[in-house]
Coordinates of C-alpha atoms in Angstrom, one line a residue:
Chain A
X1 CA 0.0 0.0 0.0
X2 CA 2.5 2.6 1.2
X3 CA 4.5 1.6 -2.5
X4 CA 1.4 2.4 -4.0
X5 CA 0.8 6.3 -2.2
X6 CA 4.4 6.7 -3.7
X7 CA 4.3 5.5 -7.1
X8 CA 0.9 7.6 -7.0
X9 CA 2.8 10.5 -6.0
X10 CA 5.3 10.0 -8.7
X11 CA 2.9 10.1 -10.9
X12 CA 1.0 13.2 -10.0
X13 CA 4.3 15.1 -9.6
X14 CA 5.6 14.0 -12.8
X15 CA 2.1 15.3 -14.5
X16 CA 2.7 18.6 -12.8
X17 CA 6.3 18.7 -14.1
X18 CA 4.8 18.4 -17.6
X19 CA 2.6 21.9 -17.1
X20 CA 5.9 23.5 -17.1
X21 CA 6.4 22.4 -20.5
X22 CA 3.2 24.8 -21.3
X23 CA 5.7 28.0 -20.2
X24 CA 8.4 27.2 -22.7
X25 CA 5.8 26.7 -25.5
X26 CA 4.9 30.4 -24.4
X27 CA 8.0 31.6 -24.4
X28 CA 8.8 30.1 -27.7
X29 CA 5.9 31.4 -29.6
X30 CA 6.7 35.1 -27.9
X31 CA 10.1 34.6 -29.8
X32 CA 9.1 33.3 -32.9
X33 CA 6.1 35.8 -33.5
X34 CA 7.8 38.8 -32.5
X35 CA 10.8 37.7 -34.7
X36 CA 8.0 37.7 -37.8
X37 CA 6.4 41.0 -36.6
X38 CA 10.1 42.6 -36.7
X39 CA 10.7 40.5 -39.9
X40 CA 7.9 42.0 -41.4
X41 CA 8.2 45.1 -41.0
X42 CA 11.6 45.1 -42.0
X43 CA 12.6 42.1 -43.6
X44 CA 16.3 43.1 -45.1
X45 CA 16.8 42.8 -41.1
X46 CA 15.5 39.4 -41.0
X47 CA 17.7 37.2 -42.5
X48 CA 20.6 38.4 -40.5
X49 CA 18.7 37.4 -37.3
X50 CA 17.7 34.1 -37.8
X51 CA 20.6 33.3 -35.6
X52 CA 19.3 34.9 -32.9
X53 CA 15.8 33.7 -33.2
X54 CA 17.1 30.4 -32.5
X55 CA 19.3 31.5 -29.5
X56 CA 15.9 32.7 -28.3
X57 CA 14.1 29.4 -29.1
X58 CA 17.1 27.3 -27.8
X59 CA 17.2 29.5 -24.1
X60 CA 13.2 29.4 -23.7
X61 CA 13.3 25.8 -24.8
X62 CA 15.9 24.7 -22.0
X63 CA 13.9 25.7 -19.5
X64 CA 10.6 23.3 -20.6
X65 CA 13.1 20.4 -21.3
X66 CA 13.9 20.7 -17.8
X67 CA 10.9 20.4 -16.6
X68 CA 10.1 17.2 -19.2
X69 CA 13.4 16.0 -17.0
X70 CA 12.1 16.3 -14.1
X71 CA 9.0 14.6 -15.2
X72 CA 11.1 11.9 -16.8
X73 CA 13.2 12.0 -12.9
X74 CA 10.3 11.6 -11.0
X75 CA 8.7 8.7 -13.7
X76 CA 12.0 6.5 -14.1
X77 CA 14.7 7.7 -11.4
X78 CA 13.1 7.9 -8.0
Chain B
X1 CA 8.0 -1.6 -27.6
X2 CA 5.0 -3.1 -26.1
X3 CA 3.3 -5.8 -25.6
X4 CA -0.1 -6.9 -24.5
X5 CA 0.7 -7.9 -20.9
X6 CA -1.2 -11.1 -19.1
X7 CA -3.2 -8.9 -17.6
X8 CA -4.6 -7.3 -21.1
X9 CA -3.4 -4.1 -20.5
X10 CA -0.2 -2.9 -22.0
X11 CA 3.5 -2.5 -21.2
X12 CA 5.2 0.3 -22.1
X13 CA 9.1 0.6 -22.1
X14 CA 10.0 3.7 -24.2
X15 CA 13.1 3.9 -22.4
X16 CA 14.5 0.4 -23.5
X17 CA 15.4 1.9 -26.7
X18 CA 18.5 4.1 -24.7
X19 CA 19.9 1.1 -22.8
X20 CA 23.4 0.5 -23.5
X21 CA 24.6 -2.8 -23.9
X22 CA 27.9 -4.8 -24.9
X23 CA 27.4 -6.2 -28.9
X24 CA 29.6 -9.2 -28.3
X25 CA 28.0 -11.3 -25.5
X26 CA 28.1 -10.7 -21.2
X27 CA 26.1 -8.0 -19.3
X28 CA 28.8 -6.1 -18.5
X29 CA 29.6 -2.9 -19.5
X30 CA 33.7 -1.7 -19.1
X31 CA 35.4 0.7 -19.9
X32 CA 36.7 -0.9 -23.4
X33 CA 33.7 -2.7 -23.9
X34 CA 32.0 -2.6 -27.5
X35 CA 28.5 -1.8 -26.7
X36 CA 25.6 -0.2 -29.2
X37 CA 27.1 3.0 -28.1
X38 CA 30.4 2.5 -29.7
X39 CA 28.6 1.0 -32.4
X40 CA 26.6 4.2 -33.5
X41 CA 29.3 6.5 -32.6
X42 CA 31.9 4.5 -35.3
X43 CA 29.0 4.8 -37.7
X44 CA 28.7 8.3 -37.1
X45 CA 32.1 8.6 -37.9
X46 CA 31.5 6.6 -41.3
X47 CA 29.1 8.9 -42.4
X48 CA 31.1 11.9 -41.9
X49 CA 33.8 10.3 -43.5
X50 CA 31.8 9.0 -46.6
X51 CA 30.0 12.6 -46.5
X52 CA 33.3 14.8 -46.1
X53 CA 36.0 12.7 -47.0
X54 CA 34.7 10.1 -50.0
X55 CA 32.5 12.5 -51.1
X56 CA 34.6 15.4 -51.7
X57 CA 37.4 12.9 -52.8
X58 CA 37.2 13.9 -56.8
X59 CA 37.6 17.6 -55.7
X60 CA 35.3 18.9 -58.9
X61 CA 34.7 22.5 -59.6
X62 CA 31.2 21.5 -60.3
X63 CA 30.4 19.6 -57.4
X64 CA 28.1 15.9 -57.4
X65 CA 25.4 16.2 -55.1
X66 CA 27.6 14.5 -52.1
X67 CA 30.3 17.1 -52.5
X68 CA 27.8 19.8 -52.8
X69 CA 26.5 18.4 -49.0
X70 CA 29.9 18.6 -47.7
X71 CA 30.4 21.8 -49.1
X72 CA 27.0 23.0 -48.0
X73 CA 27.6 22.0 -44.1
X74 CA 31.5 23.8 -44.5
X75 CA 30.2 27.0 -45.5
X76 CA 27.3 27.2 -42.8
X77 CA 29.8 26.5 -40.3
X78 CA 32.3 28.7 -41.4
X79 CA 30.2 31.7 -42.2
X80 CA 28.3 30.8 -38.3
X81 CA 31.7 30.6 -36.8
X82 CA 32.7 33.9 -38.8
X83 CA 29.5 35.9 -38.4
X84 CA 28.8 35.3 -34.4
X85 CA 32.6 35.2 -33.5
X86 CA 34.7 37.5 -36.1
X87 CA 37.6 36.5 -37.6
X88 CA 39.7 35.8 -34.4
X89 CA 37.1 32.6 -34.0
X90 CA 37.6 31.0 -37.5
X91 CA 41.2 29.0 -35.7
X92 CA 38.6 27.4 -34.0
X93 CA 36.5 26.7 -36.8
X94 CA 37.7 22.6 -36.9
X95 CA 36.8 22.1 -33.4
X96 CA 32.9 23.6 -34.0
X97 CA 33.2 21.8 -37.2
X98 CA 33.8 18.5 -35.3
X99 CA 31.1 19.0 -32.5
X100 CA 28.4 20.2 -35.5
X101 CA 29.3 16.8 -37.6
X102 CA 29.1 14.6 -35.0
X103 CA 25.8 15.9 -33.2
X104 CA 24.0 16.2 -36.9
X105 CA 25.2 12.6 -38.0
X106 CA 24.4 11.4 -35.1
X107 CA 20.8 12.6 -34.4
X108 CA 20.3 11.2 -37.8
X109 CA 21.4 7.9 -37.6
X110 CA 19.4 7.8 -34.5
X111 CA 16.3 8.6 -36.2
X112 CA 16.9 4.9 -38.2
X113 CA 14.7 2.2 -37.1
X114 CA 16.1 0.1 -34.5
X115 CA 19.2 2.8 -34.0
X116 CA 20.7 3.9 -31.2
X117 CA 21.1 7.5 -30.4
X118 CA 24.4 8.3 -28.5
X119 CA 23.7 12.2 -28.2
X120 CA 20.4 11.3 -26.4
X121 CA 22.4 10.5 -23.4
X122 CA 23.1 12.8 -20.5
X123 CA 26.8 11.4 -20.5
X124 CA 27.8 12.1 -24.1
X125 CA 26.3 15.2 -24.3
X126 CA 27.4 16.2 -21.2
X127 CA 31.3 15.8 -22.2
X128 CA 30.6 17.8 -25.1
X129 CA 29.1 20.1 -23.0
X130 CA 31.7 20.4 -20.2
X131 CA 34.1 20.4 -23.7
X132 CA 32.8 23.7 -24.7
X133 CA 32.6 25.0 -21.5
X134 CA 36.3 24.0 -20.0
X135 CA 37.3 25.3 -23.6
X136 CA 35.7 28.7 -23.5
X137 CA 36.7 29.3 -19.8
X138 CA 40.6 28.3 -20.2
X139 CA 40.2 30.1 -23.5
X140 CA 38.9 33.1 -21.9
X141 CA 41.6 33.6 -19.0
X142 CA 44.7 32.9 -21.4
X143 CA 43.6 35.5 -23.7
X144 CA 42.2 38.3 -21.3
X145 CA 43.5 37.5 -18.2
X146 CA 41.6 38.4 -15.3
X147 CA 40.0 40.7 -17.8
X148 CA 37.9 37.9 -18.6
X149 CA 36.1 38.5 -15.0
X150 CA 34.8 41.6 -17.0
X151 CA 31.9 39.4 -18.5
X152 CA 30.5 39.0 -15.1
X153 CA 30.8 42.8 -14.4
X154 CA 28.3 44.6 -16.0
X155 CA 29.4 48.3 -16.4
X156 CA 26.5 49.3 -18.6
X157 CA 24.6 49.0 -15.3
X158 CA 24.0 51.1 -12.6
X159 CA 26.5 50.7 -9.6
X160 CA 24.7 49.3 -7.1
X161 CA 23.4 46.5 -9.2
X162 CA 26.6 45.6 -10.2
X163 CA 27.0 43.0 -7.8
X164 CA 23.5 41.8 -8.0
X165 CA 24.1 41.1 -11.5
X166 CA 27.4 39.5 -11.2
X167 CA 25.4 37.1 -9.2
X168 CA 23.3 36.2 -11.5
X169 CA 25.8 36.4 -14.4
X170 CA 28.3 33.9 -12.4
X171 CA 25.0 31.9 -11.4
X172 CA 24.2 31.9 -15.7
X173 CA 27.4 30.9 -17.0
X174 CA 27.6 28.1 -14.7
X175 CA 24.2 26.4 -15.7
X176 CA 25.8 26.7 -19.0
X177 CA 26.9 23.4 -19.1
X178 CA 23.9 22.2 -17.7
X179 CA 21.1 23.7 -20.5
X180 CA 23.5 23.0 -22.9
X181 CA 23.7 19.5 -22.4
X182 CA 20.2 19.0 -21.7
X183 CA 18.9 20.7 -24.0
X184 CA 20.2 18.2 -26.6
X185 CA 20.1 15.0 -24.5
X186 CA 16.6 15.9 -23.2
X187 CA 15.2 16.6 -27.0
X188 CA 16.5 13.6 -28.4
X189 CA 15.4 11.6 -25.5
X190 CA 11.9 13.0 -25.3
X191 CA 11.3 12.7 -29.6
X192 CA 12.1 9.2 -29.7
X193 CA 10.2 8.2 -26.4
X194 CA 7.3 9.9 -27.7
X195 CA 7.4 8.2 -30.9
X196 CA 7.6 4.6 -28.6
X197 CA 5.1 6.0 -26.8
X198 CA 2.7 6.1 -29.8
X199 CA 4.5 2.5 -31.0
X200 CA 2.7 0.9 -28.2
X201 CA -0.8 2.4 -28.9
X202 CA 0.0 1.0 -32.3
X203 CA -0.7 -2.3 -30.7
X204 CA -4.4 -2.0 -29.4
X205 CA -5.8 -2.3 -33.3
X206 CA -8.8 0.8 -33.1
X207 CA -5.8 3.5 -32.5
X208 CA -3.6 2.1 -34.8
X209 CA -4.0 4.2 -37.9
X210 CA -4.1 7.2 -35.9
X211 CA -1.1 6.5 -33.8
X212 CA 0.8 5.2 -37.0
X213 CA -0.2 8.8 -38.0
X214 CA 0.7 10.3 -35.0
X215 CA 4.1 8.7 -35.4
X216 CA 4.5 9.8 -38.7
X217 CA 3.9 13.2 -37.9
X218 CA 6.2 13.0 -34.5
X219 CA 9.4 11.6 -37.0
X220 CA 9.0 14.7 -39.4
X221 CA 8.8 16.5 -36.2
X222 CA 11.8 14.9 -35.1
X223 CA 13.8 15.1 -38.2
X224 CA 13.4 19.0 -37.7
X225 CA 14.3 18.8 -34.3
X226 CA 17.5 16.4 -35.1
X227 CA 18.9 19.6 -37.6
X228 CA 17.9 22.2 -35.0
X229 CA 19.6 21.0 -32.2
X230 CA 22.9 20.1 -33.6
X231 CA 22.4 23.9 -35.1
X232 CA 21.8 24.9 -31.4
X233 CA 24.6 23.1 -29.8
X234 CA 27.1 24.5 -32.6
X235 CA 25.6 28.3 -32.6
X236 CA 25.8 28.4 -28.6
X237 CA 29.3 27.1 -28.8
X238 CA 29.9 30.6 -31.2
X239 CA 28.4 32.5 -28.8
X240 CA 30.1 31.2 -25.6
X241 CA 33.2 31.4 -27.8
X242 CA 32.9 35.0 -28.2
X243 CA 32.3 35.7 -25.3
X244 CA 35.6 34.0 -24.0
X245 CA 37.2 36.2 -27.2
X246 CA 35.8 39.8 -26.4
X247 CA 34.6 39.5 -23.3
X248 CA 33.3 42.8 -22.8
X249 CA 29.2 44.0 -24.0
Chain C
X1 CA 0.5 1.1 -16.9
X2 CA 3.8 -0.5 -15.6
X3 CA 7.4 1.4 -15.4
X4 CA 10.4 -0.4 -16.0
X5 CA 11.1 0.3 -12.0
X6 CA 8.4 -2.8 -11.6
X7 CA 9.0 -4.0 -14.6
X8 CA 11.5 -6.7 -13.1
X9 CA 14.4 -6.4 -15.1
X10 CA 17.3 -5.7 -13.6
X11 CA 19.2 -3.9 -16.6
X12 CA 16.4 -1.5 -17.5
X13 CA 16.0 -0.1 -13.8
X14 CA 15.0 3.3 -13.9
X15 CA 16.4 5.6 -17.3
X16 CA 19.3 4.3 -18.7
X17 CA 20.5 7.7 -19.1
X18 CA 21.4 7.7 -15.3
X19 CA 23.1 4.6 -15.0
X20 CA 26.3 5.2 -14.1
X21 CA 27.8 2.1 -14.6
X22 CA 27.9 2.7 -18.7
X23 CA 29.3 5.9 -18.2
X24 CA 33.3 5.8 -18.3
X25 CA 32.1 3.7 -21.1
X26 CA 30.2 6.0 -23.1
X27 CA 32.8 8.9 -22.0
X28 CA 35.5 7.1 -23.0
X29 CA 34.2 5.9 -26.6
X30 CA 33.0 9.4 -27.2
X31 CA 36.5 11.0 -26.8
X32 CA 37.9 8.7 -29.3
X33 CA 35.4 9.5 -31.7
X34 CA 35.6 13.5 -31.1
X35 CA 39.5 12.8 -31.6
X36 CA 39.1 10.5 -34.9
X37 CA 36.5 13.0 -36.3
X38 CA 38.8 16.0 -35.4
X39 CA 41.9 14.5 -37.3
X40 CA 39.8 13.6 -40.4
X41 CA 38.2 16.6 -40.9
X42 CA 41.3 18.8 -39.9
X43 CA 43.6 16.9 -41.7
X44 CA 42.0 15.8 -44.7
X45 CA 38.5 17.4 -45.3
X46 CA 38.6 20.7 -44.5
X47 CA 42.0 21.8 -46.0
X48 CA 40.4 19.5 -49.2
X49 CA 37.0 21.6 -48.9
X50 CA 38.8 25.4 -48.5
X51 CA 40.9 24.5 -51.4
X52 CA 37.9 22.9 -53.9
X53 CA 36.0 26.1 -52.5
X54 CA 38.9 28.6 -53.2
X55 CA 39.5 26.8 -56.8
X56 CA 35.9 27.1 -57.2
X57 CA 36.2 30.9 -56.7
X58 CA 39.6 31.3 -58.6
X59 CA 37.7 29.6 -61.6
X60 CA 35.0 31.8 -61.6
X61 CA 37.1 35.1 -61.2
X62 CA 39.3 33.7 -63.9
X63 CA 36.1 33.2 -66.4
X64 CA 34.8 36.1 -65.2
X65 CA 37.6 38.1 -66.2
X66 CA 38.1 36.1 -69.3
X67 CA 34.3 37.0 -70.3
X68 CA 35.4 40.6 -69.6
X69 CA 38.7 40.3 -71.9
X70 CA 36.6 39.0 -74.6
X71 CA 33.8 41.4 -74.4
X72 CA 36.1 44.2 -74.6
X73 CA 38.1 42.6 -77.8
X74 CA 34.4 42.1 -79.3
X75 CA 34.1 45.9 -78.2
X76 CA 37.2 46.6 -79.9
X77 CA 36.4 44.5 -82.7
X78 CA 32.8 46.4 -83.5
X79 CA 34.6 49.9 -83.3
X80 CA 37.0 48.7 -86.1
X81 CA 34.2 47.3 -88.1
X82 CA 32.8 50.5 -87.4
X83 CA 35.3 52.4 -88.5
X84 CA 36.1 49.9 -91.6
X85 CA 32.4 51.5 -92.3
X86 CA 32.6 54.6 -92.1
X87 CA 35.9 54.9 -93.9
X88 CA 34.5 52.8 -97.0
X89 CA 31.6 55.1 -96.8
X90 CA 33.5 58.5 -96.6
X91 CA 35.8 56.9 -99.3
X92 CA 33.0 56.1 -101.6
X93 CA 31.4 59.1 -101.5
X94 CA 34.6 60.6 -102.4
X95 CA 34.3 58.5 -105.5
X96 CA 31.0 59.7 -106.3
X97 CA 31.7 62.9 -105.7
X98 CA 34.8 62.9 -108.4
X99 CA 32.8 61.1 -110.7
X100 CA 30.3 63.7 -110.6
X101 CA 33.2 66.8 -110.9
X102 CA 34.4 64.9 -113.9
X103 CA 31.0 64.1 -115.6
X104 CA 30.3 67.9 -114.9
X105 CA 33.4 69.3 -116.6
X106 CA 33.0 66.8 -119.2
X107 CA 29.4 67.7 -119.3
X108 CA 30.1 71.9 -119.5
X109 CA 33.3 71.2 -122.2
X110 CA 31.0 69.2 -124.5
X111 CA 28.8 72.3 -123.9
X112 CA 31.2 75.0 -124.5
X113 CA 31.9 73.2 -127.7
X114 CA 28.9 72.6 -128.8
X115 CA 27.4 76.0 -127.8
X116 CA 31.1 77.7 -129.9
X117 CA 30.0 75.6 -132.6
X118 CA 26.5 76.5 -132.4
X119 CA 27.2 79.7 -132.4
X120 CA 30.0 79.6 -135.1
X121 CA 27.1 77.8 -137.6
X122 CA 24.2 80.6 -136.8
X123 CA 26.8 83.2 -137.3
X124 CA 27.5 81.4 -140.5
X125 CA 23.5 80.8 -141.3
X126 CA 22.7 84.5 -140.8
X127 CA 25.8 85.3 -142.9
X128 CA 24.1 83.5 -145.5
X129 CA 20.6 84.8 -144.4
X130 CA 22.1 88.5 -145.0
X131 CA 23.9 87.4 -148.7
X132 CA 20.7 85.9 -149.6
X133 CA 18.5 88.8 -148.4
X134 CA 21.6 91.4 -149.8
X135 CA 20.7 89.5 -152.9
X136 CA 17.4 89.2 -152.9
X137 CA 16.8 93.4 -152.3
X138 CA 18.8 93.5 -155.6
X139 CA 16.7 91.1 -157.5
X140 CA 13.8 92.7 -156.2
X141 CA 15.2 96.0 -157.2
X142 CA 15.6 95.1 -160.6
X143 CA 12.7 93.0 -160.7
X144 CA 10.7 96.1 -159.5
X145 CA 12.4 98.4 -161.6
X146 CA 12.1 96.4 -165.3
X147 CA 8.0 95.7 -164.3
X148 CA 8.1 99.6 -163.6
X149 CA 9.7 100.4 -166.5
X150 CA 7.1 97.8 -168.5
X151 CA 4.2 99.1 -167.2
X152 CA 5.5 102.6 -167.4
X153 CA 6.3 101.5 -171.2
X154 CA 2.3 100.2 -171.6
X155 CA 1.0 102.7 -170.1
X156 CA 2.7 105.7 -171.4
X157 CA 5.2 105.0 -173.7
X158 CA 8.1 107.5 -174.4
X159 CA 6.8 109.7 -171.7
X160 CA 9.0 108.8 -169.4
X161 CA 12.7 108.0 -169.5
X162 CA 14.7 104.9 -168.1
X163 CA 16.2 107.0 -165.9
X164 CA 13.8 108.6 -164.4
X165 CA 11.6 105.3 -163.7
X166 CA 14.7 104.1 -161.9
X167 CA 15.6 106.6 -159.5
X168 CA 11.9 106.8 -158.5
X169 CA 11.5 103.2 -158.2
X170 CA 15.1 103.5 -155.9
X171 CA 13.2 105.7 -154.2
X172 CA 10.3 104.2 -153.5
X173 CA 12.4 100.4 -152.4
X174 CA 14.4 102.7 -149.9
X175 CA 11.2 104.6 -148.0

């Protein structure tokens, strides 16, 4: 029984982990649509940027793959 | 894979796919050992070696479409490596090179059926991780000194949040190593679970043509995601290598 | 829904990511490969890929500049032609024009002469004209005076002498 309470907990904090994963797709669609509002209204700029875009994408993206990890953590590791 | 378990539910293992295990017989894994690991790293290697080295090997003015692959990845390294670091960066240019080549080749192989992927583990991607940043840091004091301290000084900003910020710079650029490695062990890891994941709804016969779809969908997906991250990895290894170069905003 | 952690085998406990015993393996086989991907590509590939890329661009610069050298011969080439041209032209028309002085001063000599000898023959034909009118007053003259002299005769003869009905008849022919 008391395995049960923990794999149950397991669970329900891995599930929560996962919400995280919500905030980095936030953060990467703030990234990506501004970079097309700014590319639009200039787009000789855009090209040039593209490398930053995906600096942007890559940082906001980190954090939500550390929350999948902790999800994965809490699923297979504890 | 799954399988309908005895009690007619089903067994996942998504994870199986990352176990690493010797090729040649015995459970044990040494140091020396030949396991799947070694095996998709050497054909890693292959590829970059049929790609770079067999393909470029008639050395045409008009390339074949192999050479024009090799010659494609050279010039978007080399004008990344140029652009984000200036010239000063381009003697570095064979180490990014190496870590770009091996990350992309690798992703892709691991996208074959049945493959392993080495990158989607925390310790290879790790080393290349701690790599860059041992690199960048040693990098950094040799050329600036203590100079290089500067980066953690911001003197754009006021003075009394000077130290407030070189907290949270130091804090940054040691979690560094950490994102950086994650971020590529945890997106390779997560694509090709997710696609298992769907693999063993493939087995209850209702949800299979929708999960077969779903997979379909997830291995373009991950096919982008494969490019990306190896782009990622390489374009963060420019920037940390700038900042070791000219430390100063 | 069962986790490998219950799934009862031993190898697969918990993610394989985070067991350590694979690790120095992993490390270990990695570094060799960084190392053998390092010396091929900085040994072989990437010197072979700058110089195909720098040949590349050496070839195009030469036939660019070769496309140049010969547009500018075909330049120099179509200014000569021109020139050829106009030269011919200029030289033709010089032609022209000396054929035309010459069939002009040909044209007025023939002219002259024939005007001189135009001129020669009327003076000759009105000569003539003049003799033959010279004569012709004389003939008429006589002719006038011998019918005067007949009728003069008819009409009243001996009344009036020869030489009376020729002055008067001389007078007459000249008023």
């Amino acid at each position: 029984m008391e395995g049960d309470i923990a794999q149950m907990g397991q669970f329900i904090g891995a599930g929560l982990a996962s919400v995280g994963m919500g905030g980095a797709a936030i953060g990467v669609g703030t990234v990506a649509g501004n970079y097309l509002a700014g590319a639009l209204r200039n787009p000789s700029a855009a090209a040039s940027q593209t490398a930053t875009l995906f600096i942007g994408i890559a940082f906001a993206e980190a954090l939500g793959i550390f929350s999948f990890l902790v999800a994965l953590l809490l699923m297979f590791a504890v | 894979m799954a399988e309908p378990a005895e009690d007619g539910g089903l067994v996942f293992h998504p994870m199986d796919q990352f176990i690493v295990k010797p090729l040649f017989g015995g459970t044990e894994v040494g140091m020396f050992t030949i396991t799947n690991s070694t095996l998709w790293m050497a054909i890693t290697v292959l590829c970059i070696i049929g790609l770079l080295v067999l393909g470029t090997r008639r050395r045409q003015i008009i390339p074949t479409r192999m050479q024009s692959i090799g010659e494609l990845a050279y010039g978007f390294i080399y004008k990344m490596v140029e652009d984000v670091t200036g010239k000063e960066g381009l003697k570095y240019f064979p180490y990014i090179m190496t870590l770009f080549m091996f990350i992309v080749c690798a992703n892709f192989a691991g996208l074959l059926p049945t493959a392993f992927t080495p990158t989607s583990h925390i310790a290879v991607t790790g080393v290349l991780a701690m790599g860059v940043f041992l690199t960048v840091t040693v990098l950094g004091f040799v050329k600036n000194g203590a100079g290089f301290l500067g980066l953690f000084w911001v003197s754009s900003a006021p003075l009394a949040l000077r130290p407030v910020l070189a907290i949270i710079e130091i804090i940054s650029y040691f979690v560094r190593p950490v994102s950086h490695s994650i971020r590529l062990a945890g997106n390779m890891m997560a694509g090709h679970a997710v696609i298992k994941v769907f693999a063993g709804f493939a087995a209850i016969t209702a949800i299979a043509p929708l999960s077969i779809l779903a997979i379909t969908a997830m291995y373009g997906l991950e096919i982008l995601v494969s490019f990306i991250q190896a782009y990622v990895f390489t374009i963060l290894t420019c920037v940390y290598l700038k900042d070791a170069l000219h430390p100063h905003h | 829904m069962a986790t490998e952690t219950h799934g009862g085998e031993a190898e697969s406990a918990g993610m394989p990511q985070l067991d350590f015993s694979t690790f120095d393996n992993q490390i270990f086989w990695l570094v060799v490969t960084l190392v053998v991907i390092y010396f091929i590509l900085s040994r072989i590939a990437l010197p072979r890929i700058a110089s195909v890329l720098s040949e590349r661009q050496g070839t195009i610069t030469n036939d660019i500049a070769a496309a140049e050298d010969l547009k500018q011969r075909a330049v120099a080439a179509e200014e000569a032609y021109d020139k050829a041209l106009a030269d011919a032209r200029s030289e033709a028309n010089k032609i022209v024009a000396d054929a035309k002085a010459e069939i002009q001063s040909d044209l007025e000599k023939a002219m002259a002469e024939a005007d001189a000898e135009i001129a020669a023959k009327s003076a000759e034909s009105e000569k003539a004209i003049a003799e033959i009118r010279e004569s012709a007053k004389d003939n008429a003259a006589e002719v006038a005076r011998d019918i005067a002299k007949d009728i003069v005769a008819a009409i009243a003869p001996g009344s009036i002498d020869a030489k009376s009905v020729t002055a008067a008849v001389n007078a007459k022919m000249k008023g």
